[in-house]
Tab-separated table of C-alpha atoms and ligand atoms in Angstrom:
chain	number	residue	atom	x	y	z
A	93	MET	CA	0.000	0.000	0.000
A	94	LYS	CA	1.306	3.459	-0.867
A	95	ILE	CA	0.667	6.619	1.142
A	96	LEU	CA	0.954	9.962	-0.620
A	97	HIS	CA	1.993	13.094	1.241
A	98	SER	CA	3.048	16.639	0.410
A	99	SER	CA	6.707	15.809	-0.104
A	100	GLY	CA	6.469	12.338	-1.612
A	101	ASN	CA	5.119	8.940	-0.682
A	102	TYR	CA	5.934	5.832	1.322
A	103	GLN	CA	5.148	2.160	1.130
A	104	ILE	CA	3.468	0.118	3.800
A	105	HIS	CA	4.743	-3.442	3.514
A	106	PHE	CA	2.779	-6.265	5.076
A	107	LEU	CA	5.996	-8.215	5.383
A	108	PRO	CA	8.277	-9.323	8.165
A	109	PHE	CA	11.094	-6.953	8.991
A	110	THR	CA	14.215	-9.074	8.870
A	111	GLY	CA	16.773	-6.695	10.336
A	112	SER	CA	18.884	-3.896	8.921
A	113	HIS	CA	22.378	-2.464	8.642
A	114	ASP	CA	20.953	0.906	9.637
A	115	VAL	CA	20.937	1.985	13.273
A	116	VAL	CA	17.949	0.583	15.132
A	117	VAL	CA	16.294	2.541	17.936
A	118	THR	CA	14.201	0.410	20.277
A	119	ASP	CA	13.200	-0.056	23.912
A	120	GLU	CA	14.426	-2.548	26.487
A	121	ASN	CA	11.405	-4.849	26.250
A	122	VAL	CA	11.436	-5.111	22.467
A	123	ALA	CA	15.221	-5.549	22.485
A	124	GLY	CA	14.753	-8.466	24.890
A	125	TYR	CA	12.142	-10.195	22.727
A	126	TYR	CA	13.724	-9.585	19.328
A	127	PRO	CA	17.539	-9.620	19.707
A	128	ASP	CA	18.004	-10.835	16.126
A	129	LEU	CA	16.432	-7.641	14.700
A	130	LEU	CA	18.715	-5.148	16.410
A	131	GLY	CA	21.571	-4.926	13.936
A	132	GLU	CA	25.077	-4.165	15.101
A	133	ASN	CA	24.906	-1.258	17.462
A	134	PRO	CA	21.313	-0.478	18.453
A	135	ILE	CA	20.235	2.428	20.628
A	136	VAL	CA	18.100	1.023	23.424
A	137	VAL	CA	16.042	3.278	25.707
A	138	PRO	CA	13.856	2.420	28.724
A	139	ALA	CA	10.342	1.210	27.843
A	140	GLY	CA	7.297	3.392	28.287
A	141	GLU	CA	6.001	6.931	27.849
A	142	LYS	CA	8.711	8.334	30.126
A	143	SER	CA	11.179	7.910	27.277
A	144	LYS	CA	9.270	10.362	25.084
A	145	ASN	CA	11.061	13.285	26.724
A	146	LEU	CA	13.725	15.888	25.969
A	147	GLU	CA	16.491	13.979	27.756
A	148	THR	CA	15.964	10.777	25.774
A	149	TYR	CA	15.598	12.824	22.578
A	150	ALA	CA	19.041	14.374	23.244
A	151	PHE	CA	20.450	10.981	24.225
A	152	VAL	CA	19.304	9.287	20.994
A	153	SER	CA	20.559	12.206	18.858
A	154	GLN	CA	23.974	12.091	20.514
A	155	GLU	CA	24.172	8.311	20.168
A	156	LEU	CA	23.525	8.719	16.426
A	157	LEU	CA	26.426	11.166	16.240
A	158	LYS	CA	28.673	8.687	18.034
A	159	ARG	CA	27.735	6.048	15.466
A	160	GLY	CA	28.644	8.366	12.619
A	161	VAL	CA	25.096	8.618	11.282
A	162	THR	CA	25.029	11.231	8.495
A	163	ARG	CA	22.320	13.102	6.608
A	164	LYS	CA	22.267	10.334	4.028
A	165	SER	CA	21.642	7.590	6.586
A	166	ARG	CA	18.311	6.300	7.747
A	167	ILE	CA	17.351	4.959	11.125
A	168	ILE	CA	14.880	2.279	12.164
A	169	ALA	CA	12.164	2.753	14.799
A	170	LEU	CA	11.527	-0.753	16.150
A	171	GLY	CA	8.845	-0.660	18.841
A	172	GLY	CA	5.517	0.740	19.906
A	173	GLY	CA	4.161	4.256	19.514
A	174	VAL	CA	6.642	5.658	22.009
A	175	ILE	CA	9.625	4.498	19.958
A	176	GLY	CA	7.942	5.564	16.692
A	177	ASP	CA	7.157	9.075	17.960
A	178	LEU	CA	10.547	9.566	19.631
A	179	THR	CA	12.669	8.148	16.813
A	180	GLY	CA	10.583	9.959	14.211
A	181	PHE	CA	11.120	13.256	16.015
A	182	VAL	CA	14.856	12.620	16.282
A	183	ALA	CA	14.827	11.827	12.536
A	184	ALA	CA	12.892	15.038	11.813
A	185	THR	CA	15.539	17.196	13.459
A	186	TYR	CA	18.852	15.306	13.350
A	187	MET	CA	21.042	17.268	10.918
A	188	ARG	CA	17.841	19.036	9.802
A	189	GLY	CA	16.137	15.771	8.954
A	190	ILE	CA	17.053	12.233	7.976
A	191	SER	CA	14.995	9.271	6.782
A	192	PHE	CA	13.439	6.781	9.127
A	193	VAL	CA	11.588	3.488	8.839
A	194	GLN	CA	8.723	2.469	11.106
A	195	VAL	CA	8.601	-1.119	12.344
A	196	PRO	CA	5.628	-0.972	14.733
A	197	THR	CA	5.517	-3.797	17.267
A	198	THR	CA	2.321	-2.999	19.197
A	199	LEU	CA	-1.225	-3.275	17.893
A	200	LEU	CA	-1.740	0.431	18.619
A	201	ALA	CA	1.346	1.421	16.648
A	202	GLN	CA	0.379	-0.853	13.740
A	203	VAL	CA	-3.166	0.458	13.348
A	204	ASP	CA	-2.513	4.059	14.290
A	205	SER	CA	0.751	5.766	15.194
A	206	SER	CA	3.083	4.329	12.532
A	207	VAL	CA	1.042	5.812	9.678
A	208	GLY	CA	0.391	9.513	9.162
A	209	GLY	CA	3.711	11.193	9.827
A	210	LYS	CA	3.039	12.730	13.228
A	211	VAL	CA	6.081	12.473	15.477
A	212	GLY	CA	6.960	14.129	18.741
A	213	ILE	CA	7.816	14.092	22.398
A	214	ASP	CA	6.229	15.216	25.663
A	215	LEU	CA	7.028	18.115	27.984
A	216	PRO	CA	6.463	17.982	31.741
A	217	GLU	CA	3.510	20.317	31.029
A	218	GLY	CA	1.783	17.887	28.696
A	219	LYS	CA	1.887	15.160	26.075
A	220	ASN	CA	3.039	15.640	22.487
A	221	LEU	CA	3.689	19.347	22.999
A	222	ILE	CA	6.781	19.268	20.786
A	223	GLY	CA	6.572	17.578	17.433
A	224	ALA	CA	6.643	17.625	13.675
A	225	PHE	CA	5.110	16.072	10.600
A	226	HIS	CA	7.867	13.775	9.344
A	227	PRO	CA	6.596	10.783	7.371
A	228	PRO	CA	8.611	7.574	7.423
A	229	THR	CA	10.151	6.328	4.176
A	230	GLU	CA	8.746	2.828	4.737
A	231	VAL	CA	6.542	0.976	7.219
A	232	PHE	CA	6.760	-2.776	7.889
A	233	ILE	CA	3.669	-4.357	9.421
A	234	ASP	CA	4.230	-7.830	10.828
A	235	SER	CA	1.481	-9.332	12.955
A	236	ARG	CA	3.906	-11.844	14.464
A	237	PHE	CA	5.114	-9.126	16.830
A	238	LEU	CA	1.696	-9.217	18.463
A	239	ALA	CA	2.319	-12.726	19.801
A	240	THR	CA	4.553	-11.350	22.578
A	241	LEU	CA	2.393	-8.341	23.381
A	242	PRO	CA	1.086	-8.233	26.986
A	243	ALA	CA	-2.707	-8.666	27.179
A	244	ARG	CA	-3.241	-5.147	28.465
A	245	GLU	CA	-1.366	-3.661	25.486
A	246	TYR	CA	-3.412	-5.837	23.126
A	247	ARG	CA	-6.634	-4.486	24.650
A	248	CYS	CA	-5.263	-0.975	24.327
A	249	GLY	CA	-4.793	-1.460	20.572
A	250	MET	CA	-8.253	-3.045	20.273
A	251	ALA	CA	-9.769	0.202	21.581
A	252	GLU	CA	-8.330	2.017	18.536
A	253	VAL	CA	-9.431	-0.828	16.219
A	254	ILE	CA	-12.986	-0.598	17.543
A	255	LYS	CA	-12.834	3.192	17.176
A	256	TYR	CA	-12.429	2.799	13.390
A	257	GLY	CA	-15.627	0.751	13.456
A	258	TRP	CA	-17.644	3.436	15.216
A	259	ILE	CA	-16.375	6.344	13.121
A	260	MET	CA	-16.188	4.826	9.643
A	261	ASP	CA	-16.763	1.074	9.301
A	262	GLU	CA	-20.032	-0.374	10.536
A	263	ALA	CA	-19.247	-3.815	9.064
A	264	LEU	CA	-16.123	-3.987	11.210
A	265	LEU	CA	-18.298	-3.548	14.292
A	266	SER	CA	-20.382	-6.577	13.289
A	267	GLU	CA	-17.235	-8.640	12.773
A	268	LEU	CA	-15.879	-7.608	16.146
A	269	GLN	CA	-18.943	-8.928	17.963
A	270	GLU	CA	-16.889	-12.139	18.095
A	271	PRO	CA	-13.168	-12.150	18.973
A	272	PRO	CA	-11.255	-11.765	15.671
A	273	THR	CA	-9.741	-14.917	14.205
A	274	ASP	CA	-7.764	-13.134	11.500
A	275	LEU	CA	-6.208	-10.156	13.221
A	276	SER	CA	-3.829	-9.327	10.378
A	277	SER	CA	-6.684	-8.646	7.961
A	278	ILE	CA	-8.281	-6.391	10.572
A	279	VAL	CA	-4.987	-4.542	11.024
A	280	GLN	CA	-4.768	-4.028	7.243
A	281	ARG	CA	-8.289	-2.699	7.131
A	282	CYS	CA	-7.585	-0.195	9.931
A	283	ILE	CA	-4.410	0.996	8.206
A	284	LYS	CA	-6.411	1.553	5.013
A	285	HIS	CA	-8.817	3.745	6.971
A	286	LYS	CA	-6.018	5.700	8.599
A	287	ALA	CA	-4.248	6.046	5.242
A	288	MET	CA	-7.354	7.430	3.573
A	289	VAL	CA	-7.939	9.977	6.309
A	290	VAL	CA	-4.345	11.227	6.539
A	291	GLN	CA	-4.004	11.508	2.768
A	292	GLU	CA	-7.089	13.706	2.641
A	293	ASP	CA	-6.014	15.908	5.526
A	294	GLU	CA	-2.284	15.490	6.092
A	295	PHE	CA	-1.808	18.466	8.399
A	296	GLU	CA	-5.126	18.230	10.247
A	297	THR	CA	-6.412	21.502	8.866
A	298	LEU	CA	-9.633	20.379	7.167
A	299	GLY	CA	-11.426	18.714	10.062
A	300	ILE	CA	-11.180	15.286	8.384
A	301	ARG	CA	-8.221	13.936	10.359
A	302	ALA	CA	-9.912	15.253	13.487
A	303	SER	CA	-12.538	12.509	13.065
A	304	LEU	CA	-9.920	10.057	14.369
A	305	ASN	CA	-10.187	11.916	17.639
A	306	PHE	CA	-13.468	10.320	18.626
A	307	GLY	CA	-13.234	9.448	22.322
A	308	HIS	CA	-9.957	11.347	22.618
A	309	THR	CA	-11.178	14.733	23.879
A	310	VAL	CA	-12.582	13.168	27.027
A	311	GLY	CA	-10.012	10.324	26.981
A	312	HIS	CA	-6.996	12.656	26.968
A	313	ALA	CA	-8.460	14.692	29.830
A	314	ILE	CA	-8.928	11.475	31.847
A	315	GLU	CA	-5.356	10.379	31.099
A	316	GLN	CA	-3.989	13.743	32.133
A	317	ILE	CA	-5.980	14.104	35.332
A	318	THR	CA	-4.892	10.616	36.431
A	319	HIS	CA	-1.236	11.461	35.574
A	320	TYR	CA	-1.010	8.780	32.855
A	321	GLU	CA	-0.729	6.170	35.594
A	322	ARG	CA	-4.146	4.745	36.124
A	323	TYR	CA	-5.243	3.955	32.569
A	324	THR	CA	-3.472	3.017	29.360
A	325	HIS	CA	-4.312	5.257	26.407
A	326	GLY	CA	-6.691	2.611	25.026
A	327	GLU	CA	-8.523	2.284	28.331
A	328	ALA	CA	-8.912	6.054	28.641
A	329	ILE	CA	-10.297	6.411	25.117
A	330	ALA	CA	-12.711	3.484	25.592
A	331	ILE	CA	-14.171	5.398	28.539
A	332	GLY	CA	-13.941	8.584	26.460
A	333	MET	CA	-15.884	7.024	23.561
A	334	VAL	CA	-18.708	5.886	25.845
A	335	LEU	CA	-18.930	9.305	27.507
A	336	GLU	CA	-18.766	11.151	24.189
A	337	ALA	CA	-21.515	8.851	22.866
A	338	LYS	CA	-23.634	9.899	25.838
A	339	ILE	CA	-22.915	13.543	25.005
A	340	ALA	CA	-23.973	12.881	21.388
A	341	GLU	CA	-27.179	11.252	22.642
A	342	ARG	CA	-27.940	14.286	24.853
A	343	LEU	CA	-27.311	16.666	21.970
A	344	GLY	CA	-29.708	14.683	19.776
A	345	ILE	CA	-26.868	13.929	17.336
A	346	ALA	CA	-26.901	10.173	18.005
A	347	PRO	CA	-29.806	7.804	18.692
A	348	LEU	CA	-30.444	6.816	22.308
A	349	GLY	CA	-28.846	3.474	23.039
A	350	LEU	CA	-25.598	4.132	21.162
A	351	SER	CA	-23.578	4.442	24.359
A	352	ASN	CA	-25.030	1.144	25.640
A	353	GLN	CA	-24.001	-0.593	22.421
A	354	MET	CA	-20.488	0.773	22.880
A	355	THR	CA	-20.343	-0.263	26.508
A	356	TRP	CA	-21.288	-3.815	25.553
A	357	LEU	CA	-18.643	-4.086	22.829
A	358	PHE	CA	-15.812	-2.608	24.898
A	359	GLU	CA	-16.675	-4.968	27.741
A	360	GLN	CA	-16.280	-7.926	25.364
A	361	TYR	CA	-12.652	-6.853	24.984
A	362	GLY	CA	-12.046	-6.277	28.682
A	363	LEU	CA	-11.932	-2.499	28.309
A	364	PRO	CA	-13.282	-0.144	30.989
A	365	THR	CA	-16.324	1.961	30.142
A	366	GLN	CA	-16.800	4.045	33.249
A	367	TYR	CA	-14.680	6.713	34.799
A	368	ASP	CA	-14.853	5.797	38.458
A	369	SER	CA	-13.304	8.722	40.172
A	370	THR	CA	-14.269	11.566	42.400
A	371	THR	CA	-12.483	14.109	40.205
A	372	TYR	CA	-14.688	17.086	39.630
A	373	SER	CA	-16.065	17.252	36.128
A	374	GLN	CA	-15.147	20.949	36.038
A	375	ASP	CA	-11.462	20.020	36.279
A	376	LEU	CA	-11.833	17.667	33.316
A	377	ILE	CA	-13.629	20.366	31.332
A	378	GLU	CA	-10.833	22.819	32.158
A	379	ILE	CA	-8.312	20.369	30.658
A	380	MET	CA	-10.456	19.937	27.530
A	381	ARG	CA	-10.619	23.705	27.084
A	382	ARG	CA	-6.826	23.916	27.153
A	383	ASP	CA	-6.422	21.027	24.676
A	384	LYS	CA	-4.298	22.055	21.705
A	385	LYS	CA	-7.244	21.290	19.408
A	386	SER	CA	-9.643	23.702	21.134
A	387	GLU	CA	-10.134	27.175	19.790
A	388	ALA	CA	-10.831	30.107	22.086
A	389	SER	CA	-11.568	27.580	24.829
A	390	GLU	CA	-14.505	26.148	22.877
A	391	ILE	CA	-14.527	22.365	23.108
A	392	THR	CA	-14.651	20.548	19.766
A	393	MET	CA	-15.457	16.843	19.583
A	394	SER	CA	-15.653	14.255	16.842
A	395	LEU	CA	-18.972	12.568	17.682
A	396	VAL	CA	-20.512	9.389	16.291
A	397	THR	CA	-23.913	10.014	14.692
A	398	VAL	CA	-24.776	6.401	13.852
A	399	PRO	CA	-22.487	3.344	14.027
A	400	GLY	CA	-19.965	3.794	11.216
A	401	SER	CA	-20.242	7.575	10.853
A	402	CYS	CA	-19.191	10.660	12.743
A	403	LYS	CA	-19.057	14.417	12.501
A	404	LEU	CA	-17.078	17.234	14.008
A	405	VAL	CA	-19.096	19.241	16.509
A	406	LYS	CA	-17.784	22.641	17.531
A	407	ASP	CA	-18.574	24.418	20.755
A	408	VAL	CA	-20.030	21.430	22.611
A	409	PRO	CA	-21.989	23.004	25.514
A	410	HIS	CA	-20.053	22.735	28.748
A	411	ASN	CA	-23.191	22.014	30.771
A	412	VAL	CA	-23.944	18.900	28.695
A	413	ILE	CA	-20.387	17.637	29.178
A	414	ALA	CA	-20.607	18.355	32.913
A	415	GLU	CA	-23.930	16.502	33.169
A	416	VAL	CA	-22.541	13.371	31.498
A	417	LEU	CA	-19.265	13.445	33.438
A	418	GLY	CA	-21.076	14.007	36.691
A	419	GLU	CA	-23.320	10.948	36.415
B	273	LIG	N1	2.057	9.648	16.064
B	273	LIG	C1	0.798	9.305	16.122
B	273	LIG	O1	0.021	9.527	15.195
B	273	LIG	C2	0.306	8.601	17.348
B	273	LIG	C3	-0.977	8.044	17.363
B	273	LIG	C4	-1.374	7.340	18.500
B	273	LIG	C5	-0.526	7.214	19.577
B	273	LIG	N2	0.718	7.783	19.534
B	273	LIG	C6	1.640	7.655	20.667
B	273	LIG	O2	1.948	6.283	20.837
B	273	LIG	C7	2.328	6.062	22.187
B	273	LIG	C8	1.682	4.805	22.692
B	273	LIG	O3	2.107	3.717	21.902
B	273	LIG	P1	2.067	2.214	22.438
B	273	LIG	O4	0.760	1.935	23.049
B	273	LIG	O5	2.550	1.360	21.323
B	273	LIG	O6	3.090	2.262	23.667
B	273	LIG	P2	4.590	1.783	23.902
B	273	LIG	O7	5.459	2.096	22.759
B	273	LIG	O8	4.988	2.297	25.234
B	273	LIG	O9	4.429	0.183	23.990
B	273	LIG	C9	3.683	-0.384	25.037
B	273	LIG	C10	4.487	-1.435	25.808
B	273	LIG	O10	4.597	-2.610	25.020
B	273	LIG	C11	5.960	-3.015	24.943
B	273	LIG	N3	6.097	-3.682	23.648
B	273	LIG	C12	6.135	-3.111	22.420
B	273	LIG	N4	6.102	-4.056	21.470
B	273	LIG	C13	6.088	-5.247	22.091
B	273	LIG	C14	6.038	-6.592	21.636
B	273	LIG	N5	5.959	-6.896	20.338
B	273	LIG	N6	6.035	-7.570	22.562
B	273	LIG	C15	6.056	-7.269	23.899
B	273	LIG	N7	6.076	-6.021	24.384
B	273	LIG	C16	6.087	-5.021	23.491
B	273	LIG	C17	6.758	-1.752	25.106
B	273	LIG	O11	8.055	-2.013	25.580
B	273	LIG	C18	5.911	-1.002	26.140
B	273	LIG	O12	6.225	-1.459	27.431
B	273	LIG	C19	1.908	7.300	22.953
B	273	LIG	O13	3.056	8.056	23.301
B	273	LIG	C20	1.055	8.077	21.988
B	273	LIG	O14	1.134	9.477	22.167
B	273	LIG	C21	1.134	8.462	18.447
B	274	LIG	ZN1	-5.472	7.192	20.297
């Protein structure tokens, strides 16, 4: 599959990645599972979101210098979304930009973060506050990586898979009523959806790419208020999707019962659907107003209208959000 973007295109290969002479950047877990894919002198960073920071960004850049990596070289991001975002951002800025290849090893990275060119790191003040659009030159999707994925990370990726169903693929929802037997064909289908959306709206200026944000306005606020410790991203957005469906029901945008349908499906995959905390809904709303996607503190949400379709709703009334969050 080929993805077109403003400065060229890249191939997505549904093939095993068999190793490379280029420098591989990975995390400690992936390095432990896949020692034969690391090449000669890999750069290995600690696993987890904490590596998406300025220190690790400087560390990886300096390690590339030590290895004599030049502007003509390319580097390999072997890992989940953290490694893809971090390595991609290093690649975007190292010597004013070098090529990089994405080899996503989590379900989330395969169906979402490895395609679309967004790369970046976090600041102590918030996630993804520094970043760039820097598409990879190639992506290798190999479902065999998923065999070693911890169950919680698998569920996290399934939340994004199910999201594609709600926003743009009703048939996928029907298929997912039963646990998938052919995950690789589902992964391919999700990548096709992501590819279509990012090709139409590469820089997220037309409101099309924003549709992928269903569940994320509320989900990100929940992640932030719980300091990224209590829920994985997938868990937070599963809760976010259910709550945003309730908001859509209240606004008369979606039929009553949609949020119950979502709750049922997420439960089949062991995902949480309720935000069980005493946090005040006003604090969550405050975070949503400061989200980098909000304009003039109006809250915008991508809301599902019927299963398989969504639309961008601007200026979602704060009182409706507060009502739903407060229940
Ligand atoms: N750029 C984008 O468009 C985009 C989109 C969505 C998410 N993201 C980013 O992606 C990140 C989350 O990605 P993630 O969920 O892949 O997290 P992650 O990279 O932290 O991986 C999750 C865990 O799984 C481990 N792991 C990875 N592959 C494995 C394998 N094959 N077997 C066993 N363990 C494995 C990792 O070591 C880690 O502990 C976030 O930082 C998020 O902001 C970016
Ligand atoms: Zn997401």
